Short mmCIF file of C-alpha atoms in Angstrom, two decimals:
data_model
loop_
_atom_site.label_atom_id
_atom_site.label_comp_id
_atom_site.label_asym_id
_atom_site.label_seq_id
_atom_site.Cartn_x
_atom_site.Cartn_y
_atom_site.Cartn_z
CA UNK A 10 14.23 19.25 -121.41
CA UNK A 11 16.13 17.41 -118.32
CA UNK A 12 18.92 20.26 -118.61
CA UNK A 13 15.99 22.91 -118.22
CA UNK A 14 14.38 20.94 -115.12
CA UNK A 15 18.21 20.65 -113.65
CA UNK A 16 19.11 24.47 -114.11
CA UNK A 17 15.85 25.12 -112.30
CA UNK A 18 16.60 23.13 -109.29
CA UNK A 19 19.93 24.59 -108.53
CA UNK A 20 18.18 28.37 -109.23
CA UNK A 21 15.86 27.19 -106.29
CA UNK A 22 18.05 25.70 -104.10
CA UNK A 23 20.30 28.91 -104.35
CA UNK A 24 17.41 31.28 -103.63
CA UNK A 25 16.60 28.86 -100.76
CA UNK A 26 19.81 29.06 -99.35
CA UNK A 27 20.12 32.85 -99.68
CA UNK A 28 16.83 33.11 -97.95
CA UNK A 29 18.03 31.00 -95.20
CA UNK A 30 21.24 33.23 -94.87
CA UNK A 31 19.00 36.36 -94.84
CA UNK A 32 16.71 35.14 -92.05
CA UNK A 33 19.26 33.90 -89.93
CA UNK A 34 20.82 37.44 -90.30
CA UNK A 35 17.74 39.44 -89.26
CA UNK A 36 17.17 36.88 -86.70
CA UNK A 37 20.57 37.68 -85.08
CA UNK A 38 20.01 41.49 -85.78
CA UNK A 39 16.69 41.05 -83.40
CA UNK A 40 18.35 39.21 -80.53
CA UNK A 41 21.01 41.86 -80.57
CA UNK A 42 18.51 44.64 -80.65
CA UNK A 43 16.57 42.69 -77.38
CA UNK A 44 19.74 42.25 -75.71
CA UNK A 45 20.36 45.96 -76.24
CA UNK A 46 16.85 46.63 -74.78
CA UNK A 47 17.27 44.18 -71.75
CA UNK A 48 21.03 45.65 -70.85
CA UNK A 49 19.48 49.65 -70.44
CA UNK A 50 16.13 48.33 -68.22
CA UNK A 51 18.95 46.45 -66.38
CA UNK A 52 20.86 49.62 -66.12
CA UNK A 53 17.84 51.46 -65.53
CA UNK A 54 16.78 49.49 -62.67
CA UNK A 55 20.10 49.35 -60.60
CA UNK A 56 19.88 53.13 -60.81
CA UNK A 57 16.31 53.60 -59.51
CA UNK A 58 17.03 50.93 -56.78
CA UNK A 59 19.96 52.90 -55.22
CA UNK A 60 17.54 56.19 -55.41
CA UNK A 61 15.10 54.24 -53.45
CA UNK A 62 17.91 52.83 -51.05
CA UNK A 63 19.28 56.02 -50.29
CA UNK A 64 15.86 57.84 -49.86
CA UNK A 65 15.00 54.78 -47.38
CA UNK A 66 18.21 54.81 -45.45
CA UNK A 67 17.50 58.79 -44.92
CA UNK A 68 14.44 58.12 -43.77
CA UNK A 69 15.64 55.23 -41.36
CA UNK A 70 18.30 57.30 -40.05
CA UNK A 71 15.21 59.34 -38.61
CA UNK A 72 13.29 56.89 -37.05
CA UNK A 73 16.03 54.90 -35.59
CA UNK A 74 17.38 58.70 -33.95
CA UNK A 75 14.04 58.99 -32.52
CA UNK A 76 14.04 55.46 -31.04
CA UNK A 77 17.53 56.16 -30.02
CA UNK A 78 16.73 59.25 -27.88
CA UNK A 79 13.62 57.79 -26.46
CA UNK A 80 16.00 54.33 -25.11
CA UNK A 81 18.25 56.73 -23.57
CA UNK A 82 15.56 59.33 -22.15
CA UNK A 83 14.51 55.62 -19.99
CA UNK A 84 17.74 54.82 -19.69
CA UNK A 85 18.75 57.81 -17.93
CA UNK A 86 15.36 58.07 -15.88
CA UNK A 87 16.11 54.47 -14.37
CA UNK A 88 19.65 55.53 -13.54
CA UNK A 89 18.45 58.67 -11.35
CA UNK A 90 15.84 55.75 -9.85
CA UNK A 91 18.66 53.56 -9.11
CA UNK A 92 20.91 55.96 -7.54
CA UNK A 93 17.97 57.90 -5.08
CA UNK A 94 17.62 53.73 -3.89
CA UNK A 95 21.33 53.85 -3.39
CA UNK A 96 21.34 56.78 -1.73
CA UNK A 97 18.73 56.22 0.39
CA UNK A 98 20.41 52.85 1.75
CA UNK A 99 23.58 54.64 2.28
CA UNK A 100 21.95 57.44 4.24
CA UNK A 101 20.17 54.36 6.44
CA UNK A 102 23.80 53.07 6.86
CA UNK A 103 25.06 56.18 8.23
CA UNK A 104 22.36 56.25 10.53
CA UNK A 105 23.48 53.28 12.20
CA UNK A 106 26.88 53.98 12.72
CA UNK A 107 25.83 57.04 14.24
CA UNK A 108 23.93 55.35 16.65
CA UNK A 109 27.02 52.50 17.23
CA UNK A 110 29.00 55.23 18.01
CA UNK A 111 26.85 56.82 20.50
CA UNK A 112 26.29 53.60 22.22
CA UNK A 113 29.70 53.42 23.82
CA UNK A 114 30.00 56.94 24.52
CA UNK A 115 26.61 56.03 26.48
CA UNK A 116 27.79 53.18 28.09
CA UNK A 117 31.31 54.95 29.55
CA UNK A 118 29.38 58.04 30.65
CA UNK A 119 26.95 55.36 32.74
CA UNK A 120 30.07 53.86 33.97
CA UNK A 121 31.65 57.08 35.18
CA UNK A 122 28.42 57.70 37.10
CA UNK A 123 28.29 54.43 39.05
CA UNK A 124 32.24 55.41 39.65
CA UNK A 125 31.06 58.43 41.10
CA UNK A 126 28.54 56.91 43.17
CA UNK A 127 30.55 54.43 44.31
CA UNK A 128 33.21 56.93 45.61
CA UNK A 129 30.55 58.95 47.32
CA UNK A 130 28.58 56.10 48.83
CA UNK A 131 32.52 55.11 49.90
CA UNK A 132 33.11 58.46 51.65
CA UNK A 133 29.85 58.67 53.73
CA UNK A 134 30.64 55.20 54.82
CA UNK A 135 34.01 55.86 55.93
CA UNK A 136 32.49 58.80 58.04
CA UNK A 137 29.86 57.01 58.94
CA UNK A 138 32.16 54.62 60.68
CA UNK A 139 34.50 56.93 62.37
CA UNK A 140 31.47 58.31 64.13
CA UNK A 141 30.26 55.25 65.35
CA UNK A 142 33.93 54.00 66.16
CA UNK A 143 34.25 57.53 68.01
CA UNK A 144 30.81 56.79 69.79
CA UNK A 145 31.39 52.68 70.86
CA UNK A 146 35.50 53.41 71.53
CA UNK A 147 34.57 54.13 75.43
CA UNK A 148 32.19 51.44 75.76
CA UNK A 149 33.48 48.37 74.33
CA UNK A 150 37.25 48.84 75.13
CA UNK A 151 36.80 46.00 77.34
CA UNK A 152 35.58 43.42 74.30
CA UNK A 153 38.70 45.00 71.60
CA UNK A 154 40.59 41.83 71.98
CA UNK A 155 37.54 39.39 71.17
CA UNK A 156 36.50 41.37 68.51
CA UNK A 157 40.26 41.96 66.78
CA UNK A 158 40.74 38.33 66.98
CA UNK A 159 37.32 37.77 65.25
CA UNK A 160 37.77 40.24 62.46
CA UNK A 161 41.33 38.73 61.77
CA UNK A 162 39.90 35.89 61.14
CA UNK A 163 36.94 37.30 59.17
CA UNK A 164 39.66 39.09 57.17
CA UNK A 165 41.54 35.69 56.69
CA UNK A 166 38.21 33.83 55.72
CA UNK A 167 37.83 37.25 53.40
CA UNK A 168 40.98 36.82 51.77
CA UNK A 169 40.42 33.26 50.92
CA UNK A 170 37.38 33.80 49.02
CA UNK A 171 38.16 37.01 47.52
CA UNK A 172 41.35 34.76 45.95
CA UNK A 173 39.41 32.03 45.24
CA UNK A 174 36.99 34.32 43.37
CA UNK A 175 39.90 36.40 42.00
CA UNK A 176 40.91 33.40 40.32
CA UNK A 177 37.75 32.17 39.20
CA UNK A 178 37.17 35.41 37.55
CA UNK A 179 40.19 35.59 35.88
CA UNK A 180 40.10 32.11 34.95
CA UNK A 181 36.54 33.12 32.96
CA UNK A 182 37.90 36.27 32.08
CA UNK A 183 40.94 34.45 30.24
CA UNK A 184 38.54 31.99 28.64
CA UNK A 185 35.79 34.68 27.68
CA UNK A 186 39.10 37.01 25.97
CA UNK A 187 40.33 34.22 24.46
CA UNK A 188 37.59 32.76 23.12
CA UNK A 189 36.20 36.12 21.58
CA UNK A 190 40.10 36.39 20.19
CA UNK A 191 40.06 33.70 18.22
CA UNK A 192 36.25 34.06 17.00
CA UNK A 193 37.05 37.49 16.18
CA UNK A 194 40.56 36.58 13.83
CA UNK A 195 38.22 33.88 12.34
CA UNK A 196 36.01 36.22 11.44
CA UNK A 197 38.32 38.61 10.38
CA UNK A 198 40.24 35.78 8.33
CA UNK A 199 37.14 34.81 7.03
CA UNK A 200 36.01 38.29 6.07
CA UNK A 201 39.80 38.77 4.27
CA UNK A 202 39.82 35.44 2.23
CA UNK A 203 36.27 35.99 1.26
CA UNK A 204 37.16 39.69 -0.15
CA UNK A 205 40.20 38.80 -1.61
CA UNK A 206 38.56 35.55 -3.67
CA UNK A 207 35.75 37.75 -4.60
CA UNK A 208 38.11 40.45 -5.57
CA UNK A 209 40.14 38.12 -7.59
CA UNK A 210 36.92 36.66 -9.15
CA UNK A 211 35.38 40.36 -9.83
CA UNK A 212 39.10 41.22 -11.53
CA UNK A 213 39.25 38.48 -13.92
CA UNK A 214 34.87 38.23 -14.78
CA UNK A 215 35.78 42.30 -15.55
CA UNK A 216 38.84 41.41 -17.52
CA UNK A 217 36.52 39.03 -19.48
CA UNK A 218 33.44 41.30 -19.86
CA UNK A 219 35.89 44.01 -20.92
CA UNK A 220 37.15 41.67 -23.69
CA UNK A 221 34.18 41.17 -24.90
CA UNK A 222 33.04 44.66 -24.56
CA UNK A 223 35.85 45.81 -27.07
CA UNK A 224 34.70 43.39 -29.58
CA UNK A 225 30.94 44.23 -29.46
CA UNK A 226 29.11 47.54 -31.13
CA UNK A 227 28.84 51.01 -29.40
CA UNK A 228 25.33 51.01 -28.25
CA UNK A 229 25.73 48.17 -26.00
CA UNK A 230 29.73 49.98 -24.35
CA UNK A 231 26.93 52.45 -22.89
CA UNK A 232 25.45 49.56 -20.67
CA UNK A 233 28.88 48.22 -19.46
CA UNK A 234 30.04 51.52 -18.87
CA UNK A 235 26.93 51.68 -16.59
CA UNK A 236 27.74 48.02 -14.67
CA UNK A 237 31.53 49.39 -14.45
CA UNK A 238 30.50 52.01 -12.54
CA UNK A 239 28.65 49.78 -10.53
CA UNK A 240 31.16 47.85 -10.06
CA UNK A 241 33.40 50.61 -8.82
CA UNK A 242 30.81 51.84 -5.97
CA UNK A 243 30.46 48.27 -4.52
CA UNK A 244 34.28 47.59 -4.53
CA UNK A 245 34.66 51.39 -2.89
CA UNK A 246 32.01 50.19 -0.31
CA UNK A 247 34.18 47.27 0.53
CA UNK A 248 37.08 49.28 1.91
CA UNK A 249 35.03 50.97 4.44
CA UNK A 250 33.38 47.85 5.67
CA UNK A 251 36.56 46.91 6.50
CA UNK A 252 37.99 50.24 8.06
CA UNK A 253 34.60 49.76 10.20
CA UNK A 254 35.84 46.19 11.27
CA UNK A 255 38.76 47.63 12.28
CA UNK A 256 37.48 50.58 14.07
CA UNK A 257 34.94 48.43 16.12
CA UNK A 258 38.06 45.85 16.83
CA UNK A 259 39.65 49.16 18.70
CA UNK A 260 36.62 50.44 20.45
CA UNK A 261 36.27 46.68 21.67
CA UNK A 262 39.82 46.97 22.91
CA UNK A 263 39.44 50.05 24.67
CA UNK A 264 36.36 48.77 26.63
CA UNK A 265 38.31 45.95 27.85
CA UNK A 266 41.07 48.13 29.01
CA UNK A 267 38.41 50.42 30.90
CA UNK A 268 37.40 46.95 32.55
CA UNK A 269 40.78 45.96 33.71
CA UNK A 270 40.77 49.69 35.16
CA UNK A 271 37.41 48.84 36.88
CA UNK A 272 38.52 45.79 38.02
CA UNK A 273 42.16 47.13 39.31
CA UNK A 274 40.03 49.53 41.38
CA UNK A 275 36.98 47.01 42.57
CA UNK A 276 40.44 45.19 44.29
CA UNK A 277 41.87 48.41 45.71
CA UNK A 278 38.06 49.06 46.91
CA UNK A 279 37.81 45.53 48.59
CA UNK A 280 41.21 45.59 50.07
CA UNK A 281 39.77 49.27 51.75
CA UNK A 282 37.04 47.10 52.91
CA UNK A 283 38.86 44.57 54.46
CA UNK A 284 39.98 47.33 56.68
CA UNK A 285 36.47 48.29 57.52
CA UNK A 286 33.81 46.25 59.76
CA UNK A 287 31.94 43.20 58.61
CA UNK A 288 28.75 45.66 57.88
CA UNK A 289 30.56 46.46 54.67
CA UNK A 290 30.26 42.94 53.03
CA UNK A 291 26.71 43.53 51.59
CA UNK A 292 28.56 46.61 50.01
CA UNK A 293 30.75 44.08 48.66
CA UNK A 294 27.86 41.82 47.85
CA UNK A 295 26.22 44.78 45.79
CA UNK A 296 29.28 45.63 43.89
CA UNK A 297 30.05 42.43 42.52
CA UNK A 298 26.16 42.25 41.61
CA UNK A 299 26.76 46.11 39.53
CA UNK A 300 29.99 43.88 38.17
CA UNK A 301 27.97 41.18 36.92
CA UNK A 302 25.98 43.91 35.40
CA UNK A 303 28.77 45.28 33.67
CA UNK A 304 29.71 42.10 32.89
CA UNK A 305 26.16 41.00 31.18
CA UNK A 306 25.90 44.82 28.80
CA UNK A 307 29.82 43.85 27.54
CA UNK A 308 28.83 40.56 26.37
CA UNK A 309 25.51 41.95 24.91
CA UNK A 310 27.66 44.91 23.10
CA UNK A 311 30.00 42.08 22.19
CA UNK A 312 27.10 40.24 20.65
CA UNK A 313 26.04 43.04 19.45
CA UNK A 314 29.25 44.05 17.65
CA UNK A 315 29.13 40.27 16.18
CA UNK A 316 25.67 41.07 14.96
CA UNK A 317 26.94 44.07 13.61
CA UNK A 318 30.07 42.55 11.51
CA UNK A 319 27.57 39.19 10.67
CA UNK A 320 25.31 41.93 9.55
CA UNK A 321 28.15 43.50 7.17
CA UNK A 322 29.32 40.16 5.51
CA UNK A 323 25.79 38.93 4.89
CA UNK A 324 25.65 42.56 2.85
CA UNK A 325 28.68 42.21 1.11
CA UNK A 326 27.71 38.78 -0.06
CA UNK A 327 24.53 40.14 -1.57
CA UNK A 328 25.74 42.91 -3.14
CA UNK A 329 28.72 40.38 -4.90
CA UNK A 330 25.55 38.07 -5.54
CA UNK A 331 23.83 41.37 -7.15
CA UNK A 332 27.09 42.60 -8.89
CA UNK A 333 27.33 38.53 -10.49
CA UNK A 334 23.99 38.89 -11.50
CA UNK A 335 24.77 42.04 -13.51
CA UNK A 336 27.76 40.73 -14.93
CA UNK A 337 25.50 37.36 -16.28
CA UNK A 338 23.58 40.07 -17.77
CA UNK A 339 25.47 42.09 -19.52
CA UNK A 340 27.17 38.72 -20.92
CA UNK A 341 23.77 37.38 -22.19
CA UNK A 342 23.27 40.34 -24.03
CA UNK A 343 26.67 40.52 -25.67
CA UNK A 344 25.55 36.61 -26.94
CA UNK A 345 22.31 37.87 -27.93
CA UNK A 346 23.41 40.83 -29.74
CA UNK A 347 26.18 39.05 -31.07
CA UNK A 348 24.03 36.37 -32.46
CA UNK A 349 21.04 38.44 -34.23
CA UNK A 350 24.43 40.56 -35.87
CA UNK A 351 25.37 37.20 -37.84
CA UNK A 352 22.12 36.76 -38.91
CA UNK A 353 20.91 40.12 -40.25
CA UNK A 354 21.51 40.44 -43.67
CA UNK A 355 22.88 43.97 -45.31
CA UNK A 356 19.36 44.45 -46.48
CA UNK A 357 18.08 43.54 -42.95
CA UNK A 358 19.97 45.93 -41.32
CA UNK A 359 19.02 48.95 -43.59
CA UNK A 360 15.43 47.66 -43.78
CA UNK A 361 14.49 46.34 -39.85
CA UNK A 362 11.67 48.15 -39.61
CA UNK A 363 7.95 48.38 -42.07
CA UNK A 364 4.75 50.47 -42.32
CA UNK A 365 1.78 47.83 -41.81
CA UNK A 366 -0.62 48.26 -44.91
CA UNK A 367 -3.71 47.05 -42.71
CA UNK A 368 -6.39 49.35 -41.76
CA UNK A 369 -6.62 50.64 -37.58
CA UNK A 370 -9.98 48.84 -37.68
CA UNK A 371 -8.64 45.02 -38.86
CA UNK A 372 -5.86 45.53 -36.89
CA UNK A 373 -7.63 46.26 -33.80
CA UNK A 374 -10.16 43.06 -34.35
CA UNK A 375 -6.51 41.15 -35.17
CA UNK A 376 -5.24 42.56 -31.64
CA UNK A 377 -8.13 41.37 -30.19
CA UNK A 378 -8.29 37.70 -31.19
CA UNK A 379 -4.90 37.26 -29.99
CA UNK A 380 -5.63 38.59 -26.72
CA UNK A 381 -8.99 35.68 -26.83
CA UNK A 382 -6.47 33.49 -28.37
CA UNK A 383 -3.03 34.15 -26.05
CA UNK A 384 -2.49 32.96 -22.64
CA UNK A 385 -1.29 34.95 -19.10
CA UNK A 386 1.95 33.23 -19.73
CA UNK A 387 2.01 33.64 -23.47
CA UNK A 388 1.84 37.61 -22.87
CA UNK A 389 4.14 37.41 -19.21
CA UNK A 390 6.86 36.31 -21.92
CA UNK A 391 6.22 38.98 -24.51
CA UNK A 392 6.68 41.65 -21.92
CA UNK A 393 9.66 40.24 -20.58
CA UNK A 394 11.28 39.53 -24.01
CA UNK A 395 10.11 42.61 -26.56
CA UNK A 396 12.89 42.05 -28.40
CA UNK A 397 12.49 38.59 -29.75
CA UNK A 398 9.59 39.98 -31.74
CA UNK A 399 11.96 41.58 -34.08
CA UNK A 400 13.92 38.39 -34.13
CA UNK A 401 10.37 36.39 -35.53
CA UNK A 402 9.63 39.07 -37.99
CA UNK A 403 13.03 38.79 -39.41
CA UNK A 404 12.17 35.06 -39.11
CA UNK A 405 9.41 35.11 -40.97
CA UNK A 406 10.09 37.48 -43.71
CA UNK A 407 12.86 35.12 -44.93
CA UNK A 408 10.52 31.98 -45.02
CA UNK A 409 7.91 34.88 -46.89
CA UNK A 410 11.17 35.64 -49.31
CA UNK A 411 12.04 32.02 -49.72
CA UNK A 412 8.69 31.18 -51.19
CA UNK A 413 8.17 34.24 -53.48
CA UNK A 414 11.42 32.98 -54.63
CA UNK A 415 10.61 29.52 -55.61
CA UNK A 416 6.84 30.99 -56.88
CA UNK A 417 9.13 33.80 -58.57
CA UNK A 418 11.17 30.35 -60.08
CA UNK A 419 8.22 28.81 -61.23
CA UNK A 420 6.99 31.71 -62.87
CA UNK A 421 9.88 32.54 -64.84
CA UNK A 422 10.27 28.69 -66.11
CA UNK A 423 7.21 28.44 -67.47
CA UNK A 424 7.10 31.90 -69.05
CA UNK A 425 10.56 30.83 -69.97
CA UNK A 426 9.55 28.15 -71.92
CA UNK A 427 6.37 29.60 -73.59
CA UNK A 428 9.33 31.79 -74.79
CA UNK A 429 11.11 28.82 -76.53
CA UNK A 430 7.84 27.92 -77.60
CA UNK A 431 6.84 31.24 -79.44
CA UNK A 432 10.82 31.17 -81.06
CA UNK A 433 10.61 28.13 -82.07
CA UNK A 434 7.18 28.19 -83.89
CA UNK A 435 8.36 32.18 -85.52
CA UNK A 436 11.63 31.37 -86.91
CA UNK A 437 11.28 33.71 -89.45
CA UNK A 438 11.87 37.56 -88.42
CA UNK A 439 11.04 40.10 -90.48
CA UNK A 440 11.07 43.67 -90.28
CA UNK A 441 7.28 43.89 -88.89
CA UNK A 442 7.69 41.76 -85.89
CA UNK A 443 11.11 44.19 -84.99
CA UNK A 444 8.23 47.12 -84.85
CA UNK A 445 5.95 45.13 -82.71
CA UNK A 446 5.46 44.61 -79.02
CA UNK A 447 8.29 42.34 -77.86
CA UNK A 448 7.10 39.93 -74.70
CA UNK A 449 10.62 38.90 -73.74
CA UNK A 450 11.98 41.91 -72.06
CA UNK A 451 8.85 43.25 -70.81
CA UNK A 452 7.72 40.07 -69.00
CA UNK A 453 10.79 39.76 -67.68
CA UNK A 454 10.51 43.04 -65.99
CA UNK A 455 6.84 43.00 -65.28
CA UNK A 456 7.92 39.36 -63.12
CA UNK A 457 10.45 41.46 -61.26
CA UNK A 458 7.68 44.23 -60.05
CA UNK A 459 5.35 42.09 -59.39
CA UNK A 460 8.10 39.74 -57.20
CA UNK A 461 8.88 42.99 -55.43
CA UNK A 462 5.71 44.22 -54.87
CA UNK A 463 4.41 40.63 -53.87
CA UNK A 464 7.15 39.89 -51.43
CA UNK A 465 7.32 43.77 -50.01
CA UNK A 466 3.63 43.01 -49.49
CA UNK A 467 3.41 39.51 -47.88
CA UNK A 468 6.25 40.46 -45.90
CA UNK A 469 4.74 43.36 -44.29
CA UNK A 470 1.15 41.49 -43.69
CA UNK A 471 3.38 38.86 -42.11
CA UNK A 472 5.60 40.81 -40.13
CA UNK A 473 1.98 42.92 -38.91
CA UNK A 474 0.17 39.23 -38.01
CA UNK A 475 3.52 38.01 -36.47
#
């Protein structure tokens, strides 16, 4: 009887063993057949996201043309804006040398008539006197003597003061040359070291911007291209500012030659006079008043010209002011664009742009407690800065994607271990539970949707409150 009861036990623990061997085999026959089953939806989904990526980059490719064409449709209206200003100014400039060049032409023809006058009003004086020497010859022989000793020395009295005034108008003459000489090479010296050190500067900030302007994208080469050119009008306005300078240097030269001429012939006039009886001094006296006269309209076309040239530097400093100010610019938004390009994503920049899911009617009561909510300054900014909107979407969306993740984490641990759970307590696989309704690979799939769906969703309601 013990032999019987020992046979049996080995029987059993055979059959136990070979039942153990049999479930572990249909247990590894069912994880290959789910790994199987979790490789093709793998498959399967790769393939329907690039459908979906290409159909969405087609349909990007649309809306970013459109947005494209309407940028450069404003772009191009407020470069025909900023050229009819230009032009306008320039025709304004022209105007004025116009009239600086008629001004002289003015002032010589004036001078040529009081030349004219003066010769005539010389003539009938001259005849005048030869009458009335003709007339008083026969009656005042008797008192020549007296009289020629008087008028030599009137003429020697004459001569004394017309030196000493020769001098002392020579004397101011040489001071008043001198001292506009040397104000006008200061200016001039000023005026060519402030060119050249803006040049130099304008060179090397263009050397720079074009560095920079290789290494940045091609929407943003249009917009230098644009400050280039610029760039090239103001440095083209430069030379004839100076060729003006010079210009006005010679017309200033030639006035003061026409004044030695008048004053060469003012001399020859008085030493005529000094020839003439006493009754011509109050000639004299109103001559050197029409030479103080001339005197007074040369300095005021000297200050004028000074004006003039004070004028032009003050311009050119604004417009270098203006061109540094466009050069600051353009190298802001090289950082800028620089900066959002490291931190878009490759999904980011196929993807920048969504289609809010919120009704017109929410949205409009949404617009309007921001504007309740929002201050003048708040919304001063948002005009002036539309594009860091896109930057606090982008902003957003990633915190949105960072805590779908970690919900998305969460999820998947505990389902995860219910998993190990419902393993654990089914050991045993049989051919029925291969035919039934497996939770593994669907749940993992159903978590993916609904992670994609969730995020594509709070991103967009995000994105449409931000």
């Amino acid at each position: 009887m013990p032999k019987k009861g020992g046979k049996k036990g080995v029987q059993g623990k055979r059959t136990a063993m070979a039942e153990e061997e049999m479930a572990k085999q249909k247990k590894d026959i069912a994880t290959k057949l789910i790994n199987d089953m979790h490789q093709k939806e793998e498959r399967n989904s790769v393939i329907n996201w690039h459908k979906l990526m290409e159909k969405w980059q087609a349909v990007f490719r649309q809306t970013r043309a459109q947005e494209l064409r309407a940028d450069i449709d404003v772009l191009s209206q407020t470069s025909k804006r900023v050229l009819d200003h230009k032009d306008i100014i320039i025709k304004e400039l022209v105007d004025q040398l116009r009239e600086s060049k008629q001004q002289p032409l003015r002032y010589l023809q004036n001078v040529d008539q009081l030349l004219d006058q003066h010769k005539s009003r010389l003539a009938f004086l001259n005849q005048k006197f030869d009458t009335e020497l003709d007339d008083l010859r026969p009656e005042f022989n008797s008192d020549r003597q007296q009289v020629m000793v008087q008028h030599q020395q009137d003429c020697a009295y004459q001569k004394d003061v017309c030196f000493a005034l020769d001098q002392h108008d020579s004397a101011a003459d040489s001071k008043a040359q001198l001292e506009f000489l040397s104000n006008q090479h200061d200016i001039k010296n000023k005026y060519i070291e402030q060119m050249d050190a803006q040049r130099a500067q304008l060179e090397l900030e263009l050397e720079e911007m074009w560095k920079q302007l290789q290494d940045a994208t091609c929407t943003y080469h249009e917009a230098t291209d644009d400050h280039h050119a610029t760039c090239a009008i103001l440095q083209a306005r430069d030379g004839p500012s100076c060729c003006q300078t010079d210009a006005r240097d010679k017309r200033i030269q030639k006035i003061q030659e026409t004044c030695v001429t008048l004053r060469d012939k003012f001399r020859a006039s008085m030493q005529q006079a000094q020839a003439a009886m006493p009754s011509q001094q109050a000639h004299k006296e109103k001559a050197t008043n029409q030479c103080r006269e001339q005197r007074t309209q040369l300095g005021n076309i000297c200050a004028q010209y000074k004006n003039n040239i004070s004028k032009l530097i003050m311009q050119s400093s604004a417009a270098a002011k203006k061109l540094q100010g466009v050069i600051v610019k353009g190298e802001r938004l090289v950082r800028l664009a620089e900066a959002c390009r490291r931190l878009e994503t490759a999904q980011e920049r196929v993807q920048p742009f969504y289609c809010s899911p919120v009704s017109s009617e929410e949205q409009g009561l949404e617009k309007a407690q921001q504007q309740e909510s929002t201050t003048p300054e708040l919304d001063q900014a948002k005009r002036d800065h539309p594009v860091l909107d896109g930057i606090c979407q982008r902003h957003s969306r990633v915190q949105l994607h960072q805590l779908s993740l970690r919900r998305e984490r969460a999820v998947l641990t505990r389902q995860n271990k219910q998993l190990m759970h419902q393993e654990l307590d089914g050991l045993v696989v049989n051919g029925d539970t291969l035919l039934q309704r497996n939770d593994l690979p669907t749940t993992s799939r159903s978590a993916q949707c609904q992670h994609s769906s969730s995020q594509q969703k709070g991103a967009l309601e995000l994105q449409h409150t931000s």
